[in-house]
Coordinates of C-alpha atoms in Angstrom, one line a residue:
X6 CA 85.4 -139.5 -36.5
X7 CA 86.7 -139.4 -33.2
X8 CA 84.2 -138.5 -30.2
X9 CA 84.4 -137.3 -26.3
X10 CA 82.1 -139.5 -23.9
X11 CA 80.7 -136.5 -21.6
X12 CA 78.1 -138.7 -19.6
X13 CA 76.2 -141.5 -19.1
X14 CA 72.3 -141.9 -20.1
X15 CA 69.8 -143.6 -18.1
X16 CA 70.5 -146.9 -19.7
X17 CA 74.0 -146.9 -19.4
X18 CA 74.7 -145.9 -23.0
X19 CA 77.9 -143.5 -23.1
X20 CA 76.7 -139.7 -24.8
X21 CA 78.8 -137.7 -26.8
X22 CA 78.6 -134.2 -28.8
X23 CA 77.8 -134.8 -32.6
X24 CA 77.9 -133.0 -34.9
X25 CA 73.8 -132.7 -35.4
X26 CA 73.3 -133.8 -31.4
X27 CA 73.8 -136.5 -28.9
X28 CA 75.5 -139.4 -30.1
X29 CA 74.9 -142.6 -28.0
X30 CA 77.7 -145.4 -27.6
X31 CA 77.1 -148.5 -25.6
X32 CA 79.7 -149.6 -23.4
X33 CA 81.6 -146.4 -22.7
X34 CA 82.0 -144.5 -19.9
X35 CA 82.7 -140.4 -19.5
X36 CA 85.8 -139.2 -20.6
X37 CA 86.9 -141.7 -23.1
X38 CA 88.0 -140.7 -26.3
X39 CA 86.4 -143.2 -28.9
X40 CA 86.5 -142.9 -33.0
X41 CA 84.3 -144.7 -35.4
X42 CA 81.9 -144.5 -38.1
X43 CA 79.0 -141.7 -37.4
X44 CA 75.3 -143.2 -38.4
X45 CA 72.7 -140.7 -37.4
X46 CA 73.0 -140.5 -33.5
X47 CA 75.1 -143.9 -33.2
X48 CA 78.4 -144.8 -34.1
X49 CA 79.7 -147.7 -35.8
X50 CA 82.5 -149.9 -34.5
X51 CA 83.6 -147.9 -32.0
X52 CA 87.1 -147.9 -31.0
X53 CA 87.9 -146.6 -27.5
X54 CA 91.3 -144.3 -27.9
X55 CA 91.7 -143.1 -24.4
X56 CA 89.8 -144.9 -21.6
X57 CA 88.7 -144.1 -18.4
X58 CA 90.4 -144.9 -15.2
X59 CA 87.2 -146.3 -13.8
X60 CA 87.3 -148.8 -16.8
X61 CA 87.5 -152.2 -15.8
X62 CA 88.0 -155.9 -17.6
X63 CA 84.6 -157.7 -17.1
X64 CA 84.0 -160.3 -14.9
X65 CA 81.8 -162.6 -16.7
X66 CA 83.0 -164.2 -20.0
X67 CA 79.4 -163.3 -21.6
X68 CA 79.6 -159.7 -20.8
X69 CA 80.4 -158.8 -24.7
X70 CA 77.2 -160.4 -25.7
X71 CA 75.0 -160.8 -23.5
X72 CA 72.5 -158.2 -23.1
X73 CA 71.8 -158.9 -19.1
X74 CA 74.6 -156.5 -17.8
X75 CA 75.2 -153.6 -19.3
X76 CA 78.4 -152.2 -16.7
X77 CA 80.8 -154.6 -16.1
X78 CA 82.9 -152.2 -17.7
X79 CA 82.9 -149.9 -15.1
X80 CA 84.4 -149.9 -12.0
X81 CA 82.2 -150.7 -8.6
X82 CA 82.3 -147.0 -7.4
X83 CA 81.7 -145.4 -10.5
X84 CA 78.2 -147.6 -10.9
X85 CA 77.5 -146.4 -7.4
X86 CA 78.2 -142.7 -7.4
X87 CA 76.0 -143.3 -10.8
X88 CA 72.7 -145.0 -9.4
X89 CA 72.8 -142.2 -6.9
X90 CA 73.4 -139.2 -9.6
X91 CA 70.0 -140.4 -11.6
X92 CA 68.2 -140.4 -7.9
X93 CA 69.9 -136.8 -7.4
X94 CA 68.4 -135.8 -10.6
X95 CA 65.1 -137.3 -10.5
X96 CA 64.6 -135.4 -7.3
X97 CA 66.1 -132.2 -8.0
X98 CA 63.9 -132.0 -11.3
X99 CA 61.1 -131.9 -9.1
X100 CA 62.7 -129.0 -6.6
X101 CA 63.7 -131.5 -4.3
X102 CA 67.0 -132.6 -2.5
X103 CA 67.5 -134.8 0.4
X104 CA 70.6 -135.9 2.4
X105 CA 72.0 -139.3 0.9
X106 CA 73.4 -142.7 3.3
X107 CA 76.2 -145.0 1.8
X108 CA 74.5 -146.6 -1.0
X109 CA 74.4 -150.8 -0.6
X110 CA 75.2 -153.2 -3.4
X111 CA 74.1 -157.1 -3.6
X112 CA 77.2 -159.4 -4.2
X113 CA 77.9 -161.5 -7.3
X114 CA 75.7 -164.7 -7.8
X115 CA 73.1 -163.3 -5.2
X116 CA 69.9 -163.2 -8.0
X117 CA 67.4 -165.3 -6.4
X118 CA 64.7 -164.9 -9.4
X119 CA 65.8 -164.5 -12.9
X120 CA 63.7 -164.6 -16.4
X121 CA 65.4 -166.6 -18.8
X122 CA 64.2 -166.9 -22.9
X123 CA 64.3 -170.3 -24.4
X124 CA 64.0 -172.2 -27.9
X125 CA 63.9 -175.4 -28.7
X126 CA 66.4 -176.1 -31.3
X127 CA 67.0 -179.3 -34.2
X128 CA 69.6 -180.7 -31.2
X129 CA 68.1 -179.7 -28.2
X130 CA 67.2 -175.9 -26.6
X131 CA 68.7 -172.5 -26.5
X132 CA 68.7 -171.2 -22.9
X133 CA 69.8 -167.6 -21.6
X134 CA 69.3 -163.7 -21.9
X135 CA 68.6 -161.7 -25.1
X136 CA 71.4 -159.9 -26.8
X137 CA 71.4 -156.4 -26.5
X138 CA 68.7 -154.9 -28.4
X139 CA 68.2 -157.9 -30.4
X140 CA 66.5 -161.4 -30.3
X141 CA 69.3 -163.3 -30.3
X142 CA 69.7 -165.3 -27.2
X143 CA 72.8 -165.5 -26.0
X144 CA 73.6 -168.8 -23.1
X145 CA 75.2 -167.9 -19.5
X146 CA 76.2 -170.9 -18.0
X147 CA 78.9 -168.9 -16.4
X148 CA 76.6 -166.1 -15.4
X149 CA 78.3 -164.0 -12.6
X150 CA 74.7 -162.5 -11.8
X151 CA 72.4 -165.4 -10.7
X152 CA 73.0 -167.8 -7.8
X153 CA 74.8 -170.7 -8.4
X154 CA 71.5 -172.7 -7.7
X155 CA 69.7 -170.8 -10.1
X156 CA 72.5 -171.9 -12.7
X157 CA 72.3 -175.2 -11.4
X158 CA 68.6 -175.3 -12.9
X159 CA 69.8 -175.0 -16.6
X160 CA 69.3 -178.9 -16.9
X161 CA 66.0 -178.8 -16.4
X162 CA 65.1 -175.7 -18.3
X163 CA 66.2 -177.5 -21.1
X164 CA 64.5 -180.6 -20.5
X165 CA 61.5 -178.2 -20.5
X166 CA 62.1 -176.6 -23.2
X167 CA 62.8 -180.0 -25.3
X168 CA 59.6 -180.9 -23.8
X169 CA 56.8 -177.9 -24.4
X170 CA 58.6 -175.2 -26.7
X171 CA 58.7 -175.5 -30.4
X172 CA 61.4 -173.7 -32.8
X173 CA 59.4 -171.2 -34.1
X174 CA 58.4 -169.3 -30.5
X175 CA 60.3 -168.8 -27.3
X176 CA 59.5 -169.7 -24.5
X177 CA 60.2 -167.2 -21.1
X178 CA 61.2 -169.0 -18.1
X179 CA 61.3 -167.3 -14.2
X180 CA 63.2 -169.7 -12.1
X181 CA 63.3 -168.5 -8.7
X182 CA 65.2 -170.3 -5.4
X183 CA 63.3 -171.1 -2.6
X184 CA 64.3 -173.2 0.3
X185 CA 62.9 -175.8 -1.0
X186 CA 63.9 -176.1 -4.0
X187 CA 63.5 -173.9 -7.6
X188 CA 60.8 -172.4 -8.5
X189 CA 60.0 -172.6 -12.1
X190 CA 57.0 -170.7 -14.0
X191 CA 57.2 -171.2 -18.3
X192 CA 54.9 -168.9 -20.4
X193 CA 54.7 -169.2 -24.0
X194 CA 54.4 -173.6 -24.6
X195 CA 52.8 -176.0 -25.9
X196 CA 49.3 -176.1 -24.9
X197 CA 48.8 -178.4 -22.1
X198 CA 47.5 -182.1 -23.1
X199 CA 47.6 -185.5 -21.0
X200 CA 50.8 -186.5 -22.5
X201 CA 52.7 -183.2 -22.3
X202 CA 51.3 -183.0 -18.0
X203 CA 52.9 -186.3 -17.8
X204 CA 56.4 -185.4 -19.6
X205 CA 56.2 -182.3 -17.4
X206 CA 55.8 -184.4 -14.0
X207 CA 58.3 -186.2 -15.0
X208 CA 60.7 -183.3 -15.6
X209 CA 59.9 -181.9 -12.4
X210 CA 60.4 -185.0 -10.5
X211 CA 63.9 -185.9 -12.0
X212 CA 65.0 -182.2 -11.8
X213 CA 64.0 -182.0 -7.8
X214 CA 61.6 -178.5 -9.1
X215 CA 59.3 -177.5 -6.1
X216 CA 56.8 -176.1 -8.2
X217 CA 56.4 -176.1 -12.0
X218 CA 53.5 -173.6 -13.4
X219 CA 53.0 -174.2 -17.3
X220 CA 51.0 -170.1 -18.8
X221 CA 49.6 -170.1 -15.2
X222 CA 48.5 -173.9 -14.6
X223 CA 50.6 -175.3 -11.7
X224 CA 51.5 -178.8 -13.4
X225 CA 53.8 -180.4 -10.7
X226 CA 53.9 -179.7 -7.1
X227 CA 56.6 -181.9 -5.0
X228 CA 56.6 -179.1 -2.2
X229 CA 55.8 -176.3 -1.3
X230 CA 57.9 -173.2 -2.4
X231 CA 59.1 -171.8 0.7
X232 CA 60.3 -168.2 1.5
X233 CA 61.5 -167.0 4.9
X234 CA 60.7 -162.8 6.1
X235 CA 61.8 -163.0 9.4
X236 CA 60.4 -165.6 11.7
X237 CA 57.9 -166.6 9.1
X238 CA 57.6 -169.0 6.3
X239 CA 55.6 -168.3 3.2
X240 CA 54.8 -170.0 0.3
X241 CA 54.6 -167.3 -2.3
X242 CA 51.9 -167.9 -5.1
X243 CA 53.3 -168.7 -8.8
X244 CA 54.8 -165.2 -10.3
X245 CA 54.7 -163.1 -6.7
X246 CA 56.4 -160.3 -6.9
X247 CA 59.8 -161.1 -4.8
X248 CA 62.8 -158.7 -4.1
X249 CA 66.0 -159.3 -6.3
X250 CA 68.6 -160.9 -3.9
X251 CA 68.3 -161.8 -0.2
X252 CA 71.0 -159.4 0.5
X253 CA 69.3 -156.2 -0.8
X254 CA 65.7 -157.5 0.6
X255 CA 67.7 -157.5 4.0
X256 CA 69.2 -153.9 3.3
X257 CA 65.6 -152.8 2.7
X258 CA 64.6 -154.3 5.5
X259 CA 67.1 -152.0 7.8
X260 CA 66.0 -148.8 6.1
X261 CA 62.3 -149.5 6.8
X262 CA 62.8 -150.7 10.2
X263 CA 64.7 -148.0 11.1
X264 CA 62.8 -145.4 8.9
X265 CA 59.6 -146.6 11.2
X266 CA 61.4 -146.6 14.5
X267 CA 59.3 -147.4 17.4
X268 CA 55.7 -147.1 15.4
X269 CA 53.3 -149.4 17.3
X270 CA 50.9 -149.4 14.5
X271 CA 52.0 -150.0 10.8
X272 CA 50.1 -150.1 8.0
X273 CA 51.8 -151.7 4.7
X274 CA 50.8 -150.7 1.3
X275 CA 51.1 -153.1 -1.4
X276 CA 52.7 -155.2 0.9
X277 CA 53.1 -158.6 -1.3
X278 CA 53.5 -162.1 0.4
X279 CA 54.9 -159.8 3.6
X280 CA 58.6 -159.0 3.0
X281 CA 58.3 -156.3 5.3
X282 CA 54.6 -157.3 7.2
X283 CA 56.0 -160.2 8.3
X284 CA 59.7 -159.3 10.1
X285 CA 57.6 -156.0 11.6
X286 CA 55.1 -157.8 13.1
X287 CA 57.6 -158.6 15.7
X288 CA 57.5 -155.8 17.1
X289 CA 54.3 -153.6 15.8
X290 CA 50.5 -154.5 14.9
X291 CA 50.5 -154.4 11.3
X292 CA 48.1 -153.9 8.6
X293 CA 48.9 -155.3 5.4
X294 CA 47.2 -154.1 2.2
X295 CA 47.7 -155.9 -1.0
X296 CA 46.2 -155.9 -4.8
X297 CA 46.5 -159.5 -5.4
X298 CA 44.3 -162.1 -3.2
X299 CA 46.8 -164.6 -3.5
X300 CA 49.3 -163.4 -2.0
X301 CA 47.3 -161.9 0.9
X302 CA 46.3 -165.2 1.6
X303 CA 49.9 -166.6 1.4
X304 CA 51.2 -163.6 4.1
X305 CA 48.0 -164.1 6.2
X306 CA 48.6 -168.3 6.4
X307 CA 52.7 -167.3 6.9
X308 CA 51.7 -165.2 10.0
X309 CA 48.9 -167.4 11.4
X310 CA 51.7 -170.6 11.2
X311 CA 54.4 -168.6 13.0
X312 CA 54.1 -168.1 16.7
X313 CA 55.3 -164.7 18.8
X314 CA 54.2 -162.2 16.2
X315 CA 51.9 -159.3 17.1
X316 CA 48.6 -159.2 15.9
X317 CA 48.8 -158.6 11.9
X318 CA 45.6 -157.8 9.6
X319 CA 45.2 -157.9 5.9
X320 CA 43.2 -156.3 2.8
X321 CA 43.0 -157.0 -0.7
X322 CA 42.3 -153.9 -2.2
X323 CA 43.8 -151.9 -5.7
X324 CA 45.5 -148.9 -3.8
X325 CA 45.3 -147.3 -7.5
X326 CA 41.7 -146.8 -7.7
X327 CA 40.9 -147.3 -3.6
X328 CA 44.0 -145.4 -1.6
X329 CA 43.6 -145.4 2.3
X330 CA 41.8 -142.3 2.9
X331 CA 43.2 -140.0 5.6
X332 CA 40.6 -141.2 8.1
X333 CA 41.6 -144.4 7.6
X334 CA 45.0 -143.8 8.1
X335 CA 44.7 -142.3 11.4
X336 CA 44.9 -145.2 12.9
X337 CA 49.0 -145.8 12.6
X338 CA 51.9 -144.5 13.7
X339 CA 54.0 -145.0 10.4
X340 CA 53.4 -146.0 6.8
X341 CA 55.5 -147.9 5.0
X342 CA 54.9 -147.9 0.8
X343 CA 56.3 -150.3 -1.6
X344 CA 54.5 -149.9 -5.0
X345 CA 55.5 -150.9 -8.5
X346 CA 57.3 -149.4 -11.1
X347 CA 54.1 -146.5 -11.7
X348 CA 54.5 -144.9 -8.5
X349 CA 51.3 -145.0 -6.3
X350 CA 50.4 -141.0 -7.1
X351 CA 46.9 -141.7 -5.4
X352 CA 47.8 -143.5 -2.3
X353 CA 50.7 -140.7 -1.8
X354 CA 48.4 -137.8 -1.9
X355 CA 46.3 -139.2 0.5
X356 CA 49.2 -139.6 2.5
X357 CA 49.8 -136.1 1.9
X358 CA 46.1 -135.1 3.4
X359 CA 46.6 -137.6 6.3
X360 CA 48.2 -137.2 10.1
X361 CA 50.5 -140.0 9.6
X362 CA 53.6 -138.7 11.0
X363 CA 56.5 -140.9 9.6
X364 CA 56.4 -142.8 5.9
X365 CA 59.2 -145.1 4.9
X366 CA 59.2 -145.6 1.0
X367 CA 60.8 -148.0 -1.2
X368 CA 61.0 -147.9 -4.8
X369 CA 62.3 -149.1 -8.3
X370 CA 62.0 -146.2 -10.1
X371 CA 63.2 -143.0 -8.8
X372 CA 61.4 -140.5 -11.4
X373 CA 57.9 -142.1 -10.2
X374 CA 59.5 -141.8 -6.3
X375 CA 60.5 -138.1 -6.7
X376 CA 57.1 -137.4 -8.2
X377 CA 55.0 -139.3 -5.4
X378 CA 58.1 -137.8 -3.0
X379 CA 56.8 -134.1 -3.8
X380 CA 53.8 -134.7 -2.8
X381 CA 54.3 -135.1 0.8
X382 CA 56.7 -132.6 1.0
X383 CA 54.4 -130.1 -0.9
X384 CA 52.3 -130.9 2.4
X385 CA 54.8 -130.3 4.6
X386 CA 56.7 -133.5 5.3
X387 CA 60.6 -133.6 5.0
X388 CA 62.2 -135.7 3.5
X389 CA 65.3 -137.1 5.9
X390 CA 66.9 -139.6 4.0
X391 CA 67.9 -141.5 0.8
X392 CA 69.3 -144.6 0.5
X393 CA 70.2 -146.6 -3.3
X394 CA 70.1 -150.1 -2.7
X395 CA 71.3 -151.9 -5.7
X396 CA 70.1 -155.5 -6.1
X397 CA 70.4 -155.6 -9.9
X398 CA 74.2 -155.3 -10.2
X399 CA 75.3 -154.3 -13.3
X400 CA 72.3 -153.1 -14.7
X401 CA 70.7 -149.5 -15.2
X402 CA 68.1 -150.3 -12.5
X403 CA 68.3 -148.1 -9.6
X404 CA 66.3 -149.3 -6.5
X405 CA 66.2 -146.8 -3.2
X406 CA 64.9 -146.2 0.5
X407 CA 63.8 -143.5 2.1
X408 CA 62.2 -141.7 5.3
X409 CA 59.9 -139.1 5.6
X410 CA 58.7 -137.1 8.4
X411 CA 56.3 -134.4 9.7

């Protein structure tokens, strides 16, 4: 049966008129004629006919099977003007459009933090991302996704693995670069005994690791893990939340400083280790709100450690169940949310109730953004500008900034 490609789903998968519906192809882009065997609403060993002109050759010899990046395929424009079409729709489905700035990209090799699955195996371990939809994990120890140094940790991965895994589970490993060396949190080993803590020292000793954290138990610290937002130095707490590349936590950082403009008082919602707090409080008062304690206390010690900054306050509070109320909010000048991939619903109706004249948003999931986004302009804010920052090349995440104003 040969098929037409007529667009691309939110995962990446190419869609096609069946015969009984949508038919969905992996690894195709619009346009391209493709034939194959039809199985329900997928189609077997397709064969592309006619492809696109924004088809590329992959970069990375593991594109085929690894299940890491799913668009290598397609050309660097295409992927853009892509990103920024499921943004488009996410905010027109809620009535909603907004004028849109040159979308930024993060370069090759620029992943700072990667989660990598592991198994020991009769000869040693198994290191690298799952197959597409499957189990299988597939090595990338020419990966053209995460930083060189983060490849350069492979060694000692496996000498984890070898140590604490077992054949019969895997083991998930975030490795993430500091300037002080990798950062390496394992879940899913051996339980922790005397001689495993030893074996583990070892590794981390041999391996130059900063940190090792064994299911939440920091086991080895040679130093501490250092990251730098702006002037300061932190020393993010095992598994805080970090942006993607250095690159797109810098293009972030533009949008938001120049979403907030000359705002004297900032408050920061769910604010992390600082990313934002910190390089702001060189030229604002800030007030930094965050769920987790930890890292409160790691962008509270960064800011005390680093001389010139403006005065800087923090709060560990859940913003799901305890949003700043509008009273509380009258206080600042601008706002400037970050929340996860849920949205903050709560936190942006207050927002919607309060006097707070300028908010600069950033988030990782554009159908919880243009929900929240409606909000405030249901209560009469406008929303100025979008902005899709991509810091997960390749992938179907779509990451974005924006400004809104009275």
């Amino acid at each position: 049966m040969k098929l037409v490609i007529e667009r691309l789903g939110h995962l990446g998968d190419g869609i096609a008129r069946g015969p009984d519906g949508p038919v969905y192809i992996p690894g195709l882009l619009p346009g391209e004629e493709v034939e194959g065997t039809l199985n329900g609403d997928r189609l077997i060993d397709p064969r592309i006919v006619t492809p696109s002109p924004d088809r590329k050759k992959p970069p990375c010899p593991h594109a085929r099977t690894c299940g890491g990046c799913l668009m290598q395929h397609a050309a660097d424009p295409f992927v853009t003007a892509w990103k920024e079409g499921i943004v488009k729709g996410a905010l027109a489905g809620q009535g909603l459009d907004a004028p849109f700035r040159p979308s930024h990209s993060s370069p090759p090799n620029s992943r700072r933090r990667a989660t990598l699955a592991a198994r020991k195996t009769k000869g040693g371990a198994l290191i690298g991302f799952h197959a597409r939809g499957s189990d299988l994990i597939i090595p990338v120890p020419y990966c053209h996704l995460l930083h060189p140094d983060l490849l350069a940790t492979l060694p000692a991965l496996e000498a984890l693995t070898r140590a604490g895994g077992s054949r019969s589970t895997e083991l998930a490993l975030t490795v993430t670069r500091s300037l002080s060396g990798p950062d390496v949190s394992v879940s899913g080993g051996k339980e922790l005994d005397g001689a495993l803590r030893m074996d583990l020292a070892r590794i981390a000793e041999t391996h130059g690791l900063a940190r090792l954290t064994w299911d939440g138990e920091t086991v080895a610290l040679r130093t501490a893990p250092m990251q730098r937002f702006g002037k300061a130095l932190v020393a993010p707490p095992p598994g805080a939340f970090l942006q993607a590349t250095p690159d797109g936590e810098a293009a972030l950082l533009s949008a938001v400083t120049e979403a907030v403009g000359g705002a004297k008082r900032i408050a920061d919602l769910f604010a992390g280790c600082g990313t934002f707090a910190l390089p702001l409080s060189e030229q604002a008062e800030l007030h930094a709100v965050e769920g987790e304690t930890a890292m409160t206390a790691a962008l509270e010690k960064g800011w005390r450690a680093t001389p010139g900054l403006k005065k800087l306050t923090t709060e560990t509070r859940d913003l799901f169940r305890r949003p700043l109320e509008p009273d509380e909010l009258r206080a600042f000048d601008a706002v400037v949310i970050d929340p996860p991939r849920a949205g903050a619903e709560a936190q942006f109706a207050t927002l919607a109730r309060s006097a707070v004249p300028v908010v600069a948003a950033v988030s990782c999931n554009p159908v919880t953004f243009a929900r929240d986004a409606r909000l405030l302009t249901a209560a009469g804010f406008r929303l100025d500008w979008v902005q899709v920052i991509d810091q997960f090349r390749w992938s179907a995440h779509v990451e974005l900034a924006a400004r809104f104003s009275r």
